[in-house]
Structure formats: C-alpha cells, structure tokens
Coordinates of C-alpha atoms in Angstrom, one line a residue:
M1 CA 0.0 0.0 0.0
I2 CA 1.4 3.4 -1.0
T3 CA 1.2 6.1 1.7
R4 CA 2.5 9.7 1.9
A5 CA 5.8 8.5 3.4
R6 CA 6.5 6.6 0.1
H7 CA 5.9 9.6 -2.1
R8 CA 9.0 11.0 -3.9
D9 CA 8.5 14.5 -5.4
D10 CA 10.1 15.9 -8.5
V11 CA 9.4 19.6 -8.5
H12 CA 9.3 21.6 -11.8
F13 CA 9.4 25.4 -11.8
L14 CA 7.9 27.0 -14.8
R15 CA 6.2 30.2 -16.0
A16 CA 2.6 30.5 -17.0
G17 CA 1.8 32.0 -20.4
D18 CA 2.0 35.6 -19.0
G19 CA 5.2 34.9 -17.1
V20 CA 3.8 34.3 -13.6
P21 CA 5.7 31.6 -11.8
I22 CA 3.8 28.3 -11.1
T23 CA 5.0 24.9 -10.0
L24 CA 4.4 21.3 -11.0
I25 CA 5.1 18.3 -8.6
R26 CA 5.5 14.9 -10.2
V27 CA 4.9 12.4 -7.5
H28 CA 6.5 9.0 -7.7
G29 CA 5.3 6.0 -5.6
G30 CA 8.2 3.6 -6.1
A31 CA 7.2 2.0 -9.4
E32 CA 7.2 3.4 -12.9
P33 CA 3.7 4.4 -14.0
T34 CA 1.9 2.1 -16.4
R35 CA -0.9 4.6 -17.3
G36 CA -1.0 8.2 -18.5
P37 CA -0.6 11.5 -16.7
V38 CA -3.2 12.9 -14.4
L39 CA -2.9 16.6 -13.4
L40 CA -4.5 17.6 -10.1
A41 CA -5.5 21.3 -9.7
H42 CA -6.4 22.6 -6.2
G43 CA -9.1 25.0 -5.1
V44 CA -9.1 28.7 -4.1
G45 CA -6.9 29.8 -1.2
M46 CA -5.2 26.4 -1.0
R47 CA -2.3 24.5 -2.6
A48 CA -1.6 21.2 -4.2
E49 CA -1.2 19.4 -0.9
L50 CA -5.0 19.4 -0.8
F51 CA -4.8 16.1 -2.6
R52 CA -2.6 14.3 -0.1
P53 CA -3.5 15.1 3.5
P54 CA -1.0 13.2 5.7
A55 CA -3.5 11.5 8.1
V56 CA -5.8 9.8 5.6
R57 CA -5.5 7.6 2.5
S58 CA -5.3 10.2 -0.3
L59 CA -6.3 10.4 -3.9
V60 CA -2.6 10.6 -4.8
D61 CA -2.0 7.3 -3.0
V62 CA -4.8 5.5 -4.9
L63 CA -3.8 7.0 -8.2
L64 CA -0.2 5.9 -7.8
E65 CA -1.4 2.4 -6.8
G66 CA -3.5 2.3 -10.0
G67 CA -0.4 3.0 -12.1
W68 CA -1.2 6.6 -13.0
D69 CA 1.5 9.2 -13.6
V70 CA 0.5 11.9 -11.0
W71 CA 1.2 15.6 -11.3
L72 CA 0.2 18.2 -8.8
L73 CA -0.2 21.8 -10.0
N74 CA 0.3 24.9 -7.9
W75 CA -1.4 27.5 -10.0
R76 CA -1.0 31.2 -9.3
G77 CA -3.5 31.2 -6.5
S78 CA -1.6 28.6 -4.5
I79 CA -0.6 29.6 -0.9
D80 CA 2.9 28.1 -1.7
L81 CA 3.5 31.0 -4.2
D82 CA 3.7 34.7 -3.6
P83 CA 0.2 36.3 -3.4
L84 CA -1.0 38.4 -6.3
P85 CA -4.3 39.4 -7.7
W86 CA -5.8 36.9 -10.2
T87 CA -9.0 35.9 -11.9
L88 CA -10.2 32.6 -13.2
D89 CA -9.5 34.0 -16.6
D90 CA -5.8 34.2 -15.8
V91 CA -5.7 30.6 -14.6
A92 CA -7.7 29.4 -17.7
R93 CA -5.6 31.3 -20.2
H94 CA -2.2 31.1 -18.8
D95 CA -1.6 28.6 -16.0
L96 CA -3.5 25.5 -17.2
P97 CA -2.3 25.5 -20.8
A98 CA 1.3 25.9 -19.6
A99 CA 1.0 23.1 -17.1
V100 CA -0.5 20.7 -19.6
A101 CA 2.1 21.5 -22.1
E102 CA 4.9 20.9 -19.6
V103 CA 3.4 17.5 -18.5
L104 CA 3.2 16.5 -22.1
R105 CA 6.8 17.6 -22.7
Q106 CA 8.1 15.7 -19.7
T107 CA 6.1 12.5 -20.2
G108 CA 5.9 12.3 -24.0
A109 CA 2.2 11.5 -23.6
S110 CA -0.4 12.6 -26.2
S111 CA -3.1 13.4 -23.7
V112 CA -3.7 14.4 -20.1
K113 CA -6.5 13.9 -17.6
V114 CA -7.4 16.6 -15.1
V115 CA -8.9 16.2 -11.6
A116 CA -9.7 19.6 -10.3
H117 CA -11.4 21.2 -7.3
C118 CA -13.4 24.4 -6.7
A119 CA -11.7 27.3 -8.5
G120 CA -9.3 24.9 -10.2
A121 CA -12.3 23.0 -11.6
A122 CA -13.9 26.2 -12.8
A123 CA -10.7 27.4 -14.5
T124 CA -10.2 24.0 -16.1
S125 CA -13.7 23.9 -17.4
M126 CA -13.4 27.4 -18.8
A127 CA -10.1 26.6 -20.5
A128 CA -11.5 23.3 -21.9
V129 CA -14.7 24.7 -23.4
A130 CA -12.8 27.6 -24.8
G131 CA -10.6 25.2 -26.8
L132 CA -7.4 26.0 -24.8
L133 CA -6.7 22.5 -23.7
P134 CA -7.0 20.3 -26.8
E135 CA -4.8 17.6 -25.2
V136 CA -7.1 17.1 -22.2
D137 CA -9.4 14.2 -22.8
T138 CA -11.1 14.0 -19.3
V139 CA -12.0 16.7 -16.8
I140 CA -13.1 15.6 -13.3
A141 CA -14.5 18.8 -11.8
N142 CA -15.5 18.9 -8.2
G143 CA -17.9 21.4 -6.7
L144 CA -17.9 23.9 -9.6
S145 CA -17.7 23.8 -13.4
L146 CA -19.6 26.3 -15.6
H147 CA -22.7 27.2 -13.7
L148 CA -22.9 28.4 -10.1
V149 CA -25.8 28.6 -7.7
L150 CA -24.9 30.2 -4.3
P151 CA -26.6 30.0 -0.9
P152 CA -28.3 33.3 0.1
F153 CA -25.6 34.3 2.6
S154 CA -22.9 33.8 0.0
R155 CA -24.7 36.1 -2.4
F156 CA -25.0 38.7 0.4
K157 CA -21.3 38.5 1.1
L158 CA -20.4 38.8 -2.6
H159 CA -22.7 41.7 -3.4
T160 CA -22.9 43.6 -0.1
L161 CA -19.9 42.8 2.2
R162 CA -17.2 42.4 -0.6
P163 CA -17.5 46.0 -1.9
V164 CA -17.1 47.3 1.7
L165 CA -14.1 45.0 2.6
Q166 CA -12.2 45.6 -0.6
R167 CA -11.9 49.3 0.3
F168 CA -9.6 48.3 3.1
E169 CA -8.1 44.9 2.1
P170 CA -7.0 43.5 -1.2
Y171 CA -7.4 39.9 0.1
I172 CA -9.5 37.8 2.4
D173 CA -7.0 35.7 4.4
A174 CA -8.0 32.5 6.3
A175 CA -4.9 33.2 8.4
W176 CA -6.9 36.0 10.0
G177 CA -8.3 33.2 12.2
D178 CA -5.0 33.3 14.1
G179 CA -4.2 37.0 13.7
P180 CA -3.1 39.7 12.9
E181 CA -4.7 42.3 15.0
N182 CA -5.4 45.1 12.5
L183 CA -8.9 46.5 12.5
V184 CA -10.5 44.8 9.6
P185 CA -9.0 41.3 10.3
L186 CA -9.9 41.7 14.0
V187 CA -13.5 42.6 13.3
T188 CA -13.9 40.0 10.7
R189 CA -12.4 37.2 12.8
S190 CA -14.5 38.2 15.8
A191 CA -17.7 38.1 13.7
V192 CA -16.8 34.8 12.2
R193 CA -16.1 33.2 15.5
L194 CA -19.6 34.3 16.7
W195 CA -21.2 32.8 13.6
H196 CA -19.2 29.6 13.4
T197 CA -19.6 27.7 16.6
E198 CA -19.2 24.2 15.0
C199 CA -15.5 23.9 16.0
R200 CA -12.7 25.8 17.6
N201 CA -10.3 25.7 14.7
P202 CA -10.0 29.4 13.7
T203 CA -8.7 28.7 10.2
C204 CA -11.5 26.3 9.6
N205 CA -14.0 29.0 10.7
M206 CA -12.4 31.6 8.5
A207 CA -12.1 29.3 5.5
C208 CA -15.8 28.4 5.7
F209 CA -16.7 32.1 5.9
A210 CA -14.3 33.1 3.1
I211 CA -15.4 30.4 0.7
G212 CA -18.9 29.2 1.6
S213 CA -21.9 29.6 3.8
G214 CA -22.7 28.0 7.1
P215 CA -20.9 25.6 9.4
H216 CA -20.5 22.8 6.9
A217 CA -19.7 25.0 3.9
L218 CA -16.5 23.3 3.0
W219 CA -17.0 19.9 4.6
V220 CA -19.3 17.9 6.9
H221 CA -17.2 18.0 10.1
A222 CA -18.1 14.4 10.9
N223 CA -16.3 13.3 7.7
L224 CA -13.0 14.6 8.9
D225 CA -10.7 13.0 11.5
D226 CA -9.1 15.1 14.2
A227 CA -5.7 15.0 12.6
T228 CA -6.9 16.3 9.2
H229 CA -9.0 19.0 10.9
E230 CA -5.9 20.2 12.7
W231 CA -3.8 19.9 9.5
L232 CA -6.2 22.3 7.8
R233 CA -5.0 25.1 10.1
H234 CA -2.0 25.7 7.8
E235 CA -3.7 24.8 4.4
F236 CA -5.6 28.0 3.6
G237 CA -4.3 31.5 2.8
K238 CA -5.1 34.6 0.8
I239 CA -7.9 35.0 -1.7
P240 CA -7.8 38.2 -3.8
M241 CA -10.8 40.5 -4.2
S242 CA -10.4 40.2 -7.9
A243 CA -11.4 36.5 -7.7
Y244 CA -14.5 37.4 -5.6
H245 CA -15.4 40.1 -8.2
Q246 CA -15.5 37.5 -10.9
L247 CA -17.6 35.2 -8.8
A248 CA -20.0 38.0 -8.1
V249 CA -20.4 38.8 -11.8
S250 CA -20.8 35.2 -12.6
A251 CA -23.4 34.6 -9.9
K252 CA -25.6 37.3 -11.3
A253 CA -25.3 35.7 -14.8
G254 CA -25.9 32.2 -13.5
Q255 CA -22.8 30.9 -15.3
L256 CA -19.1 31.7 -15.4
V257 CA -18.4 35.0 -17.1
S258 CA -15.1 36.3 -18.4
V259 CA -14.0 39.6 -16.8
T260 CA -10.9 40.3 -18.9
R261 CA -12.5 40.4 -22.4
T262 CA -9.8 38.6 -24.3
A263 CA -10.0 36.9 -27.7
E264 CA -9.1 33.5 -26.2
L265 CA -12.1 33.3 -23.9
P266 CA -15.9 33.8 -24.5
L267 CA -17.8 36.3 -22.5
R268 CA -20.1 33.6 -21.2
F269 CA -18.9 30.1 -21.1
A270 CA -22.2 28.2 -21.4
D271 CA -23.7 30.2 -24.3
A272 CA -22.0 28.2 -27.2
A273 CA -21.1 24.6 -27.9
P274 CA -18.0 23.5 -26.1
R275 CA -14.8 23.6 -28.2
T276 CA -13.5 20.4 -26.7
S277 CA -14.0 16.6 -27.1
A278 CA -13.0 16.1 -23.5
R279 CA -15.4 14.2 -21.3
F280 CA -16.6 16.0 -18.2
V281 CA -17.2 14.1 -15.0
L282 CA -18.9 16.5 -12.5
F283 CA -18.8 15.8 -8.7
T284 CA -20.3 17.5 -5.7
G285 CA -21.6 16.6 -2.3
D286 CA -25.3 16.8 -1.6
Q287 CA -24.5 18.9 1.5
N288 CA -22.3 21.4 -0.4
R289 CA -22.9 24.9 0.9
T290 CA -20.1 26.5 -1.0
F291 CA -21.6 26.0 -4.4
L292 CA -25.0 24.4 -4.3
P293 CA -25.4 21.1 -6.2
A294 CA -27.9 22.8 -8.6
G295 CA -24.9 24.4 -10.3
Q296 CA -23.3 21.1 -11.3
R297 CA -26.8 19.8 -12.3
A298 CA -27.1 22.8 -14.6
T299 CA -23.8 22.2 -16.2
H300 CA -24.5 18.5 -16.7
H301 CA -27.9 19.4 -18.3
W302 CA -26.2 21.9 -20.6
L303 CA -23.6 19.4 -21.6
S304 CA -26.2 16.7 -22.2
Q305 CA -28.0 19.0 -24.6
Q306 CA -24.8 19.6 -26.5
R307 CA -23.6 16.0 -26.7
P308 CA -26.0 13.5 -25.1
G309 CA -24.6 10.6 -23.2
L310 CA -21.0 11.7 -23.0
D311 CA -20.6 13.4 -19.7
S312 CA -21.4 12.2 -16.1
L313 CA -22.6 13.7 -12.8
H314 CA -22.1 12.3 -9.3
I315 CA -23.8 13.9 -6.3
V316 CA -22.3 12.1 -3.4
P317 CA -24.6 11.7 -0.4
G318 CA -23.3 12.9 3.0
Y319 CA -20.5 15.0 1.6
S320 CA -20.1 18.8 1.1
H321 CA -17.2 20.3 -0.9
G322 CA -13.6 19.7 0.1
D323 CA -14.4 16.5 2.1
L324 CA -14.7 14.7 -1.2
F325 CA -10.9 14.8 -1.2
I326 CA -9.9 15.0 2.5
G327 CA -12.7 13.0 4.2
R328 CA -11.6 10.0 6.2
R329 CA -13.8 7.7 4.1
A330 CA -13.2 9.4 0.8
H331 CA -11.0 6.5 -0.3
L332 CA -14.1 4.3 0.1
D333 CA -17.0 6.6 -0.9
V334 CA -15.5 8.9 -3.6
F335 CA -12.1 7.8 -5.0
P336 CA -13.4 4.5 -6.5
L337 CA -15.9 6.6 -8.5
M338 CA -13.2 8.9 -9.8
L339 CA -10.9 6.0 -10.7
K340 CA -13.7 4.2 -12.5
E341 CA -14.3 7.4 -14.6
L342 CA -10.6 7.8 -15.3
S343 CA -10.4 4.2 -16.4
R344 CA -13.5 4.5 -18.5
S345 CA -11.9 7.4 -20.4
D346 CA -8.7 5.5 -20.7
S347 CA -10.3 2.5 -22.3

C-alpha cells in the first residue's frame, strides 16, 4: 500500500503564459507508471497538498497504486506562491495550458486527464470549453464547473460585504483566524467566531466564511478525522478580491463569465457549444454549501443538450465540498468513482 511516506517528489518550476511563476510536482510512488498522466488542480486559497493530507488515504495514494502518472499543479492562487491578484480567466488562459504543455513535454504522452477542485475545476472547465486544452481528454470537476448557484448568505457576502471590505483589504485571508490584530481582520475574525460555533479551529472557521456559507460550507465535520481537521489550520491563505469580483459577476449571470474580455475566452462560457471533445465528470456533495449542487446539475444538463450521453454527474450523499478529497472515508466513498471514470476514459 502506498502512503504519503513513500511519495517522492520531482518539482518543476515553470512560467505561466504571462510569465507568472507556477510549479508542478511529479509524484513517484516507487514504481514506474503504467498509465498516462493525471494533473491535479487545487481550489481557491489552497495549494496542491489538498490532494494528499497526511493523516488519511489520499487520492494521490490510490492514483499511484493504480499506475497513473501523478502531477500536482500549484497554479497562481496557491498559498505556496507569492500572493498576487488573479482571476479565473488568468488561470484558464495562462496557467493550465502551460501546465498541460509541460506535463506532455516531460512525459511524451499525447493526452492528459485533469482532476480539479473548486476554482481549479472552474478554470479547467473554462479553458477546456474555450478550446485552450485540446490535449485534455477528461475533466473531473468537483464542486464547480460552468454554472454556479450560491446560498443566500454567500450572495449577500459577494454583493454587499465584498464592496465594503475591498476598500480596506486586497485579500481575504483565512490566516486571519490566528491574527493579525489590525482592525479589519480583527473585526472579521470576531464576527466569524460568533457565527461559526461548530468547531474551535480558527482557520476552519475563517475558510468556511471566506469560501462558503454556514458551518458545513466546505466539509461535513463528521467526515474529517481530528488530525486532518488540525492539519487544515495551515492549508488556507489569501484569496484576492479580484477572484471574488468574478464570482459576483458570474453569480448574477448564473454561469461563469469572463471579466478580462480577451479573444481566447468567450464572454459567457455556457452560451455556445464546447470547443473540446474532453469528457466532463462532475462531482459534488449533496450537502455542499459553497456552491449548491444545482450548479453542477445545470452544467450537466447543458452538456447533455450539446452531446447526449458523453458526460457524467455524481452527487455524493453525506458530503459537502472539500471533504470529497480529505474525508476519512473518501477512499471508500469517492475515489473509486473517480478512478472508474478515469479508467472509462482511458479504455
């Protein structure tokens, strides 16, 4: 059985299409891969380590055991990189095409599969339907793809609180849960602690406030073991207001909308037929309070109208958003579904 202790990392430093530094981590598990490359893209305010929490059996573990060639992407929003303003457009236009090209160059493969979470899933979906990832044949997108439906409190935060906060702070930082003591972080942290009484992990509280709505916005707490819950204290960081702005505009439109008006990207991503033959496999938990499952249903419905029978949707009972990757039973409840879908596309 492969565990985190057996992972050997080969780190690749590269530049996105606009020159922004990003990193790729090729993970080796002791044996040469027998199957093609799988690129894993993390969510907002996180890093690639999302996919291999040390206390549980991770998706990286089971992919390596299945013979897959595993690559972890730290795109420009990773907390392992210097913070900078970004939009999903930037990630779709510059980071993902550069990462896919590097994986192909390093492996000699002709195609890549992508497993992505949250903002990483949105950017991957955007890049794919815009025709920027022709070598990607499978997109497993968790939580968000092309349509977003938000809980009422999340809409309030985006449309009412965000314009106020961005006058004082360029980022929302989950690290505010442990300080510092300037006025805006202090007031925000105090309010969040009053609202989130489900646990005493301040980063967990701030992350749930920053990204979702309610006590189980990012995960059902019962799905996490204590060690993973504590590990999360160091796994969230800064989210730029520029990303929230794009979410706010997209929420009003009901689908992801470009905010940079470039030739490579459509203004609205679900208004025209997708410019990709990649198969989409959409995941979410039925308890998701970050992006409601109705969003994934809407994307699956749209895809089904465009190309009936090609794409898949899995709404996993008893799960929320991030716990599909870090839950203590994810290797039993979720990963077998993902591996089956990867193998189906590989056949």
